[in-house]
mmCIF file of C-alpha atoms in Angstrom:
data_model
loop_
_atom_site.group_PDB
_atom_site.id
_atom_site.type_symbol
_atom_site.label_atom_id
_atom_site.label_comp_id
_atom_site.label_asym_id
_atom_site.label_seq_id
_atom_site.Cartn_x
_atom_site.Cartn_y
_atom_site.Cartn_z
ATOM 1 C CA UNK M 1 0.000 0.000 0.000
ATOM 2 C CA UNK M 2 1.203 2.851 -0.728
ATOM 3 C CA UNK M 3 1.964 5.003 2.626
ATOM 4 C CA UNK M 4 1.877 8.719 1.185
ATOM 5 C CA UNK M 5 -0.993 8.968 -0.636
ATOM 6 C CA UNK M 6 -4.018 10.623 0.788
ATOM 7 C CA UNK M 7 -6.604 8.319 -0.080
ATOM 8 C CA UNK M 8 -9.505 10.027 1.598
ATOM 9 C CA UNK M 9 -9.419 12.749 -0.683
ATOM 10 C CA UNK M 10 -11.128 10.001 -3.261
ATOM 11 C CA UNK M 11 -14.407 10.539 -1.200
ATOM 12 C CA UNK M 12 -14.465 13.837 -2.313
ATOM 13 C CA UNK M 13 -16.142 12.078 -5.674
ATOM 14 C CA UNK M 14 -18.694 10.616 -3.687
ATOM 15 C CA UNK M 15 -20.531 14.738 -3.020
ATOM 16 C CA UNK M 16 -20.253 15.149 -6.908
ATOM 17 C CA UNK M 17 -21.756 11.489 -7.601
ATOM 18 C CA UNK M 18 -24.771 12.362 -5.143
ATOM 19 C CA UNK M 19 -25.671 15.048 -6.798
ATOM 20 C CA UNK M 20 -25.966 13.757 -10.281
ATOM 21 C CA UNK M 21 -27.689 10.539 -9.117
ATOM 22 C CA UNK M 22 -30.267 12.804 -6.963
ATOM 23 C CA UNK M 23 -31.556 13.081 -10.439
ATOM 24 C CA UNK M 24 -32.217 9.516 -11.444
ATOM 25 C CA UNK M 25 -34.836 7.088 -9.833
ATOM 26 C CA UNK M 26 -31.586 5.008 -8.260
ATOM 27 C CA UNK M 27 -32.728 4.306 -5.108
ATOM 28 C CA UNK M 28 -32.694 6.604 -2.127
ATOM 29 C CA UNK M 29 -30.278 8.842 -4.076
ATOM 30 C CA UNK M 30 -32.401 12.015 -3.703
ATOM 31 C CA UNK M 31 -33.442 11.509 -0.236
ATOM 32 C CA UNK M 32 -29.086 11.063 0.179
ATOM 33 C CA UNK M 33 -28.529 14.239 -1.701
ATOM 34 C CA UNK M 34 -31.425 16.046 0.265
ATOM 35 C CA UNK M 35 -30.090 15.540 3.562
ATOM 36 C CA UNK M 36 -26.936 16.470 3.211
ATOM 37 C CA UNK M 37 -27.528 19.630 1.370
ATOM 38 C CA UNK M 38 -30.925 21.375 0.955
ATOM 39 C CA UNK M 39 -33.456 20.285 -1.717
ATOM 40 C CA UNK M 40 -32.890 24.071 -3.195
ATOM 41 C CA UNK M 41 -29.113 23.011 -3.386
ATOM 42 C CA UNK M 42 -29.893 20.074 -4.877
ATOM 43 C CA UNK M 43 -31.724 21.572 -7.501
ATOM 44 C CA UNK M 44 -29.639 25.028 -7.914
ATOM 45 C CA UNK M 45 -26.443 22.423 -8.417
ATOM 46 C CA UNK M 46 -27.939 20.750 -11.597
ATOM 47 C CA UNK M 47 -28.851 22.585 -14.895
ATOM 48 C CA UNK M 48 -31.876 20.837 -16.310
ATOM 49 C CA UNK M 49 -31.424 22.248 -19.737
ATOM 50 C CA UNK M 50 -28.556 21.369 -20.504
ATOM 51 C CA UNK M 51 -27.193 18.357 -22.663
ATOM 52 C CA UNK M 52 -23.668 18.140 -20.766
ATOM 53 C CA UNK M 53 -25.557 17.647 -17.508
ATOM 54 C CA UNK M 54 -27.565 15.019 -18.190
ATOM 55 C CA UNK M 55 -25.395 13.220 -20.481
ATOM 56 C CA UNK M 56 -23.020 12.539 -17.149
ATOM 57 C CA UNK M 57 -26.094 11.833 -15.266
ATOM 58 C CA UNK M 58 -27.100 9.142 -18.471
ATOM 59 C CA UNK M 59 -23.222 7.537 -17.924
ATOM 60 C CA UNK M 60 -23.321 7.295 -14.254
ATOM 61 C CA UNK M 61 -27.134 5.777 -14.041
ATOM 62 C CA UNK M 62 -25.852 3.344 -16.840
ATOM 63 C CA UNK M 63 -22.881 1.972 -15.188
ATOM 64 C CA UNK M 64 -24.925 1.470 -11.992
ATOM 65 C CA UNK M 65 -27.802 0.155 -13.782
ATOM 66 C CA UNK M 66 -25.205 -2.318 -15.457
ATOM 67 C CA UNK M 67 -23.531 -3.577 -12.487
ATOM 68 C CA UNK M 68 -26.956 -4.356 -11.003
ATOM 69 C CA UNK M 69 -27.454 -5.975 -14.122
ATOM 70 C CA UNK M 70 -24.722 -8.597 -13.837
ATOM 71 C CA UNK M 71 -25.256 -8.807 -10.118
ATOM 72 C CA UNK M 72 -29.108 -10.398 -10.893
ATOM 73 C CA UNK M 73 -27.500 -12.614 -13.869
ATOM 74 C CA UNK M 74 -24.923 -13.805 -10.762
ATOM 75 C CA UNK M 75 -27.459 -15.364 -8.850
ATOM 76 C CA UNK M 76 -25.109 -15.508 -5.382
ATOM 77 C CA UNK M 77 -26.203 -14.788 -1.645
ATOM 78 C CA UNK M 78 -23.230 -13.082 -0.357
ATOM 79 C CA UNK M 79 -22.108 -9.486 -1.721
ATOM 80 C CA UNK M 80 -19.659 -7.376 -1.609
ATOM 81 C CA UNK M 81 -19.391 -3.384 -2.489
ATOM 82 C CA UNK M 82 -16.172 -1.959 -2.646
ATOM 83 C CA UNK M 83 -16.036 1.971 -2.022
ATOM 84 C CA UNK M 84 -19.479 2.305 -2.600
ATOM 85 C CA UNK M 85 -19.297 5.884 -2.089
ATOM 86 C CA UNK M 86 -23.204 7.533 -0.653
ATOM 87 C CA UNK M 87 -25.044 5.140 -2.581
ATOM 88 C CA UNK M 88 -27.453 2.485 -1.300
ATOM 89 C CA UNK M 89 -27.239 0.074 -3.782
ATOM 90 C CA UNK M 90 -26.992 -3.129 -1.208
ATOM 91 C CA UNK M 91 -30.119 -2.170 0.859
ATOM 92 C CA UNK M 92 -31.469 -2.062 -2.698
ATOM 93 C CA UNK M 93 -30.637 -5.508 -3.723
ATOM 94 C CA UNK M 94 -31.195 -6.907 -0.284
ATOM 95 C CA UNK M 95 -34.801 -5.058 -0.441
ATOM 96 C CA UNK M 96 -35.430 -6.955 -4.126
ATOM 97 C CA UNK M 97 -34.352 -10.649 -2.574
ATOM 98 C CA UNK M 98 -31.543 -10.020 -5.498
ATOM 99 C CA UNK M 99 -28.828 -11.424 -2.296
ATOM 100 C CA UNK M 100 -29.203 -12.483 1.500
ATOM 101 C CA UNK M 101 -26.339 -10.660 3.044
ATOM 102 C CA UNK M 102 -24.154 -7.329 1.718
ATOM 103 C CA UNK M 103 -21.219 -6.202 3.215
ATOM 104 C CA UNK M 104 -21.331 -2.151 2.207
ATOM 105 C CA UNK M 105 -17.658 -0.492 2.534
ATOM 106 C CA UNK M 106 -15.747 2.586 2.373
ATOM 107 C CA UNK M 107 -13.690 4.648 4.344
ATOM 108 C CA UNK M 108 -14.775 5.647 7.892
ATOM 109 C CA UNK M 109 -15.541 9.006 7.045
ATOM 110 C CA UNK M 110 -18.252 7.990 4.356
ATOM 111 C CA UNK M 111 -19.347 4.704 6.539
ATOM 112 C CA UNK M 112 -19.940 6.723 9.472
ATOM 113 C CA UNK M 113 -22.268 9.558 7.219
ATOM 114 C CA UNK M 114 -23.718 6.811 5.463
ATOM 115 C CA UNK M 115 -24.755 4.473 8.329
ATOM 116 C CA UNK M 116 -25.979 7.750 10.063
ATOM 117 C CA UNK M 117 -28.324 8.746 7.200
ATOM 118 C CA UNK M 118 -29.671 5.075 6.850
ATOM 119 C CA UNK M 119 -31.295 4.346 10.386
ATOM 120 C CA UNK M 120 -32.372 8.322 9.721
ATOM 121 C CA UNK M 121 -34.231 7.586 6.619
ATOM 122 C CA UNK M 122 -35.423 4.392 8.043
ATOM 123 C CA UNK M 123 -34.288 1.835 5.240
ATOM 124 C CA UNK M 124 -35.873 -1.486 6.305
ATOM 125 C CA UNK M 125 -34.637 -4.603 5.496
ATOM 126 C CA UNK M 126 -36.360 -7.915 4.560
ATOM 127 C CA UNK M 127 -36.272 -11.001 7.313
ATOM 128 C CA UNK M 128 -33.370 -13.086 6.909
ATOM 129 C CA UNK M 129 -31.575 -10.377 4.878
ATOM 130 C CA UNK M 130 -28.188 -9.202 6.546
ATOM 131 C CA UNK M 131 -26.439 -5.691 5.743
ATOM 132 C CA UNK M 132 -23.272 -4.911 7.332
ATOM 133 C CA UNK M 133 -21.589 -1.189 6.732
ATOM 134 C CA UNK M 134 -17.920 -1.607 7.602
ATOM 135 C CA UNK M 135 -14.837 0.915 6.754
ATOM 136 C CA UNK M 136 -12.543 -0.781 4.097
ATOM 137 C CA UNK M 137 -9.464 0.674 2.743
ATOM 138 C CA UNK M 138 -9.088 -1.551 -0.055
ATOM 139 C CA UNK M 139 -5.422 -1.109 -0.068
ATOM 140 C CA UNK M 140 -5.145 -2.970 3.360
ATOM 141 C CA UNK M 141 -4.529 -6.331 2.333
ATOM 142 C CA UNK M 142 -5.460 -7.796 5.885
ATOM 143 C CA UNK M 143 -8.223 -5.409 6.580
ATOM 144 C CA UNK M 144 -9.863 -6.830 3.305
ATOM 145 C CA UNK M 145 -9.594 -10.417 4.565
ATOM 146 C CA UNK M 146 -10.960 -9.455 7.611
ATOM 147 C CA UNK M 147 -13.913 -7.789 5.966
ATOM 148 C CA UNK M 148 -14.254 -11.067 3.902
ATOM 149 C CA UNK M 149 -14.069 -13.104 7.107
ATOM 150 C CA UNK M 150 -17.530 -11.857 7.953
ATOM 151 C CA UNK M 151 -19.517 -13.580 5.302
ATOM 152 C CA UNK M 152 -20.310 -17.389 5.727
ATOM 153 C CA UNK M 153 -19.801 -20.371 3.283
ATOM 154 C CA UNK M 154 -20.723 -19.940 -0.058
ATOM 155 C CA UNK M 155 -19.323 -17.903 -3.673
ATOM 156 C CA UNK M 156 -18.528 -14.402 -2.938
ATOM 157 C CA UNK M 157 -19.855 -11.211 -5.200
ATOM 158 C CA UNK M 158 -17.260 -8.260 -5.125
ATOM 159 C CA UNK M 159 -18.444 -5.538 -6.592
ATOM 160 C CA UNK M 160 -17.138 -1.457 -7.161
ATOM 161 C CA UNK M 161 -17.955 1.047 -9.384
ATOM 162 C CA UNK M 162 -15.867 4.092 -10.133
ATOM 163 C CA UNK M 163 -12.934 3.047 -7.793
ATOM 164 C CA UNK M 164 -10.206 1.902 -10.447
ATOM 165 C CA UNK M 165 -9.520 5.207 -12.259
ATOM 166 C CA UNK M 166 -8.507 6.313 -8.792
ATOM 167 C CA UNK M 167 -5.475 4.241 -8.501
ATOM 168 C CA UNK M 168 -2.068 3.545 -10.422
ATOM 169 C CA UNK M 169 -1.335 0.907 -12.520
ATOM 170 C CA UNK M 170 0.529 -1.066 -9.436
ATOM 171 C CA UNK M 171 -2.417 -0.557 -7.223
ATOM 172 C CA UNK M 172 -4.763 -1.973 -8.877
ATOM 173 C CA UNK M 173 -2.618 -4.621 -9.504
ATOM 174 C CA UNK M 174 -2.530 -4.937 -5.865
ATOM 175 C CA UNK M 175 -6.077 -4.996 -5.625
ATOM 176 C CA UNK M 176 -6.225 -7.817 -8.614
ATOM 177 C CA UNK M 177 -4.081 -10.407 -6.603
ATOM 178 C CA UNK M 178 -6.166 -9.481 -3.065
ATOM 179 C CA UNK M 179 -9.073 -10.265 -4.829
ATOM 180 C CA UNK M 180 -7.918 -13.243 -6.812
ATOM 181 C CA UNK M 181 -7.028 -14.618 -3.416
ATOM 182 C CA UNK M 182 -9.919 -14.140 -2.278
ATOM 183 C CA UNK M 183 -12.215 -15.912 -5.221
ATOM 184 C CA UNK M 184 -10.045 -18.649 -5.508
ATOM 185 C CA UNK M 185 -11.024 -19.555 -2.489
ATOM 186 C CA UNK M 186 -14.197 -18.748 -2.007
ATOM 187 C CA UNK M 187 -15.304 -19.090 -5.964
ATOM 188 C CA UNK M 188 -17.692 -16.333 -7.091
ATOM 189 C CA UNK M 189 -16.866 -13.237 -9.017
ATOM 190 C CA UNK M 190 -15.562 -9.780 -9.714
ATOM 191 C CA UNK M 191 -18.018 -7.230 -10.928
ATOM 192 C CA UNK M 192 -16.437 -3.904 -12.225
ATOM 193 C CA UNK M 193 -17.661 -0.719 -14.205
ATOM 194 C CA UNK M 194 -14.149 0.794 -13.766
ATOM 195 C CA UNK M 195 -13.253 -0.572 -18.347
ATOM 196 C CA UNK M 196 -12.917 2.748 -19.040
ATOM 197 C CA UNK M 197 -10.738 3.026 -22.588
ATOM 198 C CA UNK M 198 -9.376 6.804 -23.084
ATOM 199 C CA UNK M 199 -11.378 9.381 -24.775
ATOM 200 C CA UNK M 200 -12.703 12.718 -25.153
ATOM 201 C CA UNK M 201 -15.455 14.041 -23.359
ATOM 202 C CA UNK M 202 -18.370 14.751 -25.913
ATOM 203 C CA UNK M 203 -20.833 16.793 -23.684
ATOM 204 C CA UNK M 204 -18.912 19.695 -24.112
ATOM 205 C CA UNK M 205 -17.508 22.749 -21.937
ATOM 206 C CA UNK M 206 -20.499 22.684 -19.563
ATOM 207 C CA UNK M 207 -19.800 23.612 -15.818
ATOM 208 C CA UNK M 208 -20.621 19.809 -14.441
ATOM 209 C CA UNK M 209 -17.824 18.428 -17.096
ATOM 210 C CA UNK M 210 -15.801 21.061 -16.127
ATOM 211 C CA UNK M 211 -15.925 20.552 -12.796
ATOM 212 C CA UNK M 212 -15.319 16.764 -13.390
ATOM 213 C CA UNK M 213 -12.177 17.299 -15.446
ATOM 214 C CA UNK M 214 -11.009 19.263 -13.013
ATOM 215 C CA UNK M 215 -11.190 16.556 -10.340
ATOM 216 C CA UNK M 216 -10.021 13.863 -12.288
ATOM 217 C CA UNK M 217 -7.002 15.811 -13.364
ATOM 218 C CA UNK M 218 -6.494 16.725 -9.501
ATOM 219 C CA UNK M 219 -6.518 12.473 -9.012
ATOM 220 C CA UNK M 220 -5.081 11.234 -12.428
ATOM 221 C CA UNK M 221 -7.541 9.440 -12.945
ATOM 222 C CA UNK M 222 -7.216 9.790 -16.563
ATOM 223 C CA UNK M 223 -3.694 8.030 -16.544
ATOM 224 C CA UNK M 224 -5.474 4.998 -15.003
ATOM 225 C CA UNK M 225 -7.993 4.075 -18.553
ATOM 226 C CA UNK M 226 -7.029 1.998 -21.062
ATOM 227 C CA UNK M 227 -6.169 2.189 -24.211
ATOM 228 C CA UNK M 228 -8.650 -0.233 -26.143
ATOM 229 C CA UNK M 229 -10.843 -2.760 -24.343
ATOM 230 C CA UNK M 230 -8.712 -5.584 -25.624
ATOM 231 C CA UNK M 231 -5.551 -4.144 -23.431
ATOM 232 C CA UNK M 232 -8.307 -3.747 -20.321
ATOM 233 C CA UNK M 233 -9.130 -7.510 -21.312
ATOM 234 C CA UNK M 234 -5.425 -8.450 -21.556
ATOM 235 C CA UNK M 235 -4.141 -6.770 -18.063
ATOM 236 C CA UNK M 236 -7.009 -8.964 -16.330
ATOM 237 C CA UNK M 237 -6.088 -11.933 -17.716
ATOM 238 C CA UNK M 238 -2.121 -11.263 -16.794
ATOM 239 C CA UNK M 239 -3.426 -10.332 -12.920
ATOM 240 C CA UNK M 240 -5.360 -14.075 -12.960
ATOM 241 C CA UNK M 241 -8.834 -13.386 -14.236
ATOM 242 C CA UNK M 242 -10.702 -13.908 -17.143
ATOM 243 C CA UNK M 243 -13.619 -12.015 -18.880
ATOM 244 C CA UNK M 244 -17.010 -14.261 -17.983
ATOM 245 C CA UNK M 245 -19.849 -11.729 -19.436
ATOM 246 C CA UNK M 246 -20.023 -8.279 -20.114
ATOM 247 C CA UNK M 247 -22.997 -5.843 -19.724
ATOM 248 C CA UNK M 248 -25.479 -5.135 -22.029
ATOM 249 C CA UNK M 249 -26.394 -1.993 -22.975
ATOM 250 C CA UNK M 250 -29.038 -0.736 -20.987
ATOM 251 C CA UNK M 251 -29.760 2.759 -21.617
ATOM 252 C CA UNK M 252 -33.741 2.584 -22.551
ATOM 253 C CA UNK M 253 -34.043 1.322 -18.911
ATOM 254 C CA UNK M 254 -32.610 4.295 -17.585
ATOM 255 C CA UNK M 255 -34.977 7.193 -15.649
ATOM 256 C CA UNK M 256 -32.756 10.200 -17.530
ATOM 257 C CA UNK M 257 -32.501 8.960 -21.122
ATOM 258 C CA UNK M 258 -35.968 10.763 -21.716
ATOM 259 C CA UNK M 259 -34.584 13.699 -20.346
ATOM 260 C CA UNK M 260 -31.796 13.963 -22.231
ATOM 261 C CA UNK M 261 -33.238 13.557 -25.420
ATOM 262 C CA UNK M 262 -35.171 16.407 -24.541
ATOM 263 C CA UNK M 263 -32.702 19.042 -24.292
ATOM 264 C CA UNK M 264 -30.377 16.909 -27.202
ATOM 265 C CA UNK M 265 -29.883 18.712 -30.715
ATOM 266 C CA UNK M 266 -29.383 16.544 -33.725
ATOM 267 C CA UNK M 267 -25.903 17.431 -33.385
ATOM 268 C CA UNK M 268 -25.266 16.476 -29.885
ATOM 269 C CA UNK M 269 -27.042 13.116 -30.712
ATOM 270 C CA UNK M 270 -24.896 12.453 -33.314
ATOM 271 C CA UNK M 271 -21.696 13.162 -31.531
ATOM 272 C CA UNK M 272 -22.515 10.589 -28.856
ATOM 273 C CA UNK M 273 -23.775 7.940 -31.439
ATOM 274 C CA UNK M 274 -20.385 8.104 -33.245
ATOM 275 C CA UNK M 275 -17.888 8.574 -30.562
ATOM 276 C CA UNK M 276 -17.668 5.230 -29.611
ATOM 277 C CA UNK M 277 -18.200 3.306 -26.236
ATOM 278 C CA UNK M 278 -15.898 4.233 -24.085
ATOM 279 C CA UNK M 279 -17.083 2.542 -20.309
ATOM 280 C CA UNK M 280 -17.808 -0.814 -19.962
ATOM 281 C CA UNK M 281 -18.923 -3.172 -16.760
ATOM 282 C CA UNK M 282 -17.306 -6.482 -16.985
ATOM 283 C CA UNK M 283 -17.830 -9.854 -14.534
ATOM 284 C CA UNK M 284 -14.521 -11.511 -13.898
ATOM 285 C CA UNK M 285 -13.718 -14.814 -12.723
ATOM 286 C CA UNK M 286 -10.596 -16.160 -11.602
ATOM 287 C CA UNK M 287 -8.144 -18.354 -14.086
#
């Protein structure tokens, strides 16, 4: 692990990520966004009209709509959720019988808010469903297994979205051989939206992808992407895993496709048709 980087600092992605989900139908994302800042903050942070807005909120409802996707196709008890940031995604799938127990981590700071604003909001959980809210810092080899430690028998889920563009090359190659360890073991699989291959943003100089460029130059996160999805496929393979099923698109599912092809011009259409995927959410298994 690497002893002098400040890896709190990654949460600070979390604020920006509540505020763009606040306007999907992902659940409990508003009601997050509300209580931490006002529901006229909420709404003064987001331009409604405009296509560089909602394209981001399009991308970031997709690649959590994907990893849920792959999480039903799993069809495994035991989950989980790796820097999951302020979202509520395992009280979700606990809520839709989708698993039986979900381990929810991050670090302290965003466990502590989180775990806070759930018995606030009153999630309730199905009988015989287990959620557990625990600090991780994935980076901690033995804190990991000790997180790990707390599920029973059975194949193991381990799931993160937008956690890899946050770390170097050598981290995450850190992170494949913890959690190759761990699935050999165990059996089960890695889901991950983090196949991001290098690219242009197409929405344009609005203030949200300004804003966004601005923090992912402040975290080089853009050094972390790959080149084409067949060198993402190829590092995974050469850190133990292999590709079992990718995602499917999914963006007619989504609550803020409507939206933004309301405030899209034939131009702006266009421009996304033709530049290419550029994210993808892939399940891994182990070699």
């Amino acid at each position: 692990m690497d002893k002098t980087r400040d890896y709190t600092a990654i949460s600070d992605s979390a604020i920006a990520l509540m505020l763009l989900r606040a306007q999907t139908k992902i659940p409990y994302a508003y009601e997050a966004a509300t209580h931490f800042l006002s529901s006229g903050k909420v709404e003064a942070s987001f331009d409604k009209k405009d296509f560089g807005a909602w394209a981001s909120v399009v991308h970031f409802e997709h690649r959590y709509a994907t990893i849920n996707q792959l999480v039903a196709d799993s069809k495994m008890d035991n989950l989980l959720e790796l820097s999951s940031g302020l979202t509520f995604r395992g009280h979700a799938l606990l809520q839709q019988g989708l698993v039986r127990h979900c381990i929810d981590t991050d670090l302290p700071q965003v466990i502590q808010a989180k775990e806070k604003l759930a018995n606030e909001l009153g999630i309730a959980l199905p009988e015989g469903r287990k959620l557990q809210m625990l600090p991780l810092n994935v980076m901690d080899r033995a804190q990991f297994n000790h997180t790990v430690a707390n599920f029973g028998d059975g194949p193991l889920l381990i799931v993160n979205e937008g956690l890899l563009v946050y770390l170097s090359r050598t981290e995450i190659e850190q992170l494949c051989q913890t959690i190759h360890d761990v699935l050999k073991v165990r059996g089960g699989y890695w889901i991950t939206s983090d196949i991001y291959i290098k690219h242009d943003f197409v929405q344009g100089a609005t203030r949200q992808t300004k804003e966004w460029d601005a923090f992912f130059q402040k975290q080089g996160a853009s050094n972390f992407s790959f080149a084409d999805f067949q060198e993402a496929q190829d590092f995974f393979e050469a850190n133990g895993f292999k590709l079992d099923r990718v995602a499917a698109p999914a963006y007619e599912t989504l609550s803020a496709t409507p939206s933004l092809l309301a405030v899209a011009n034939e131009q702006q259409l266009n421009a996304l048709r033709s530049g290419g995927q550029v994210q993808a959410t892939w399940r891994l298994s182990c070699k």
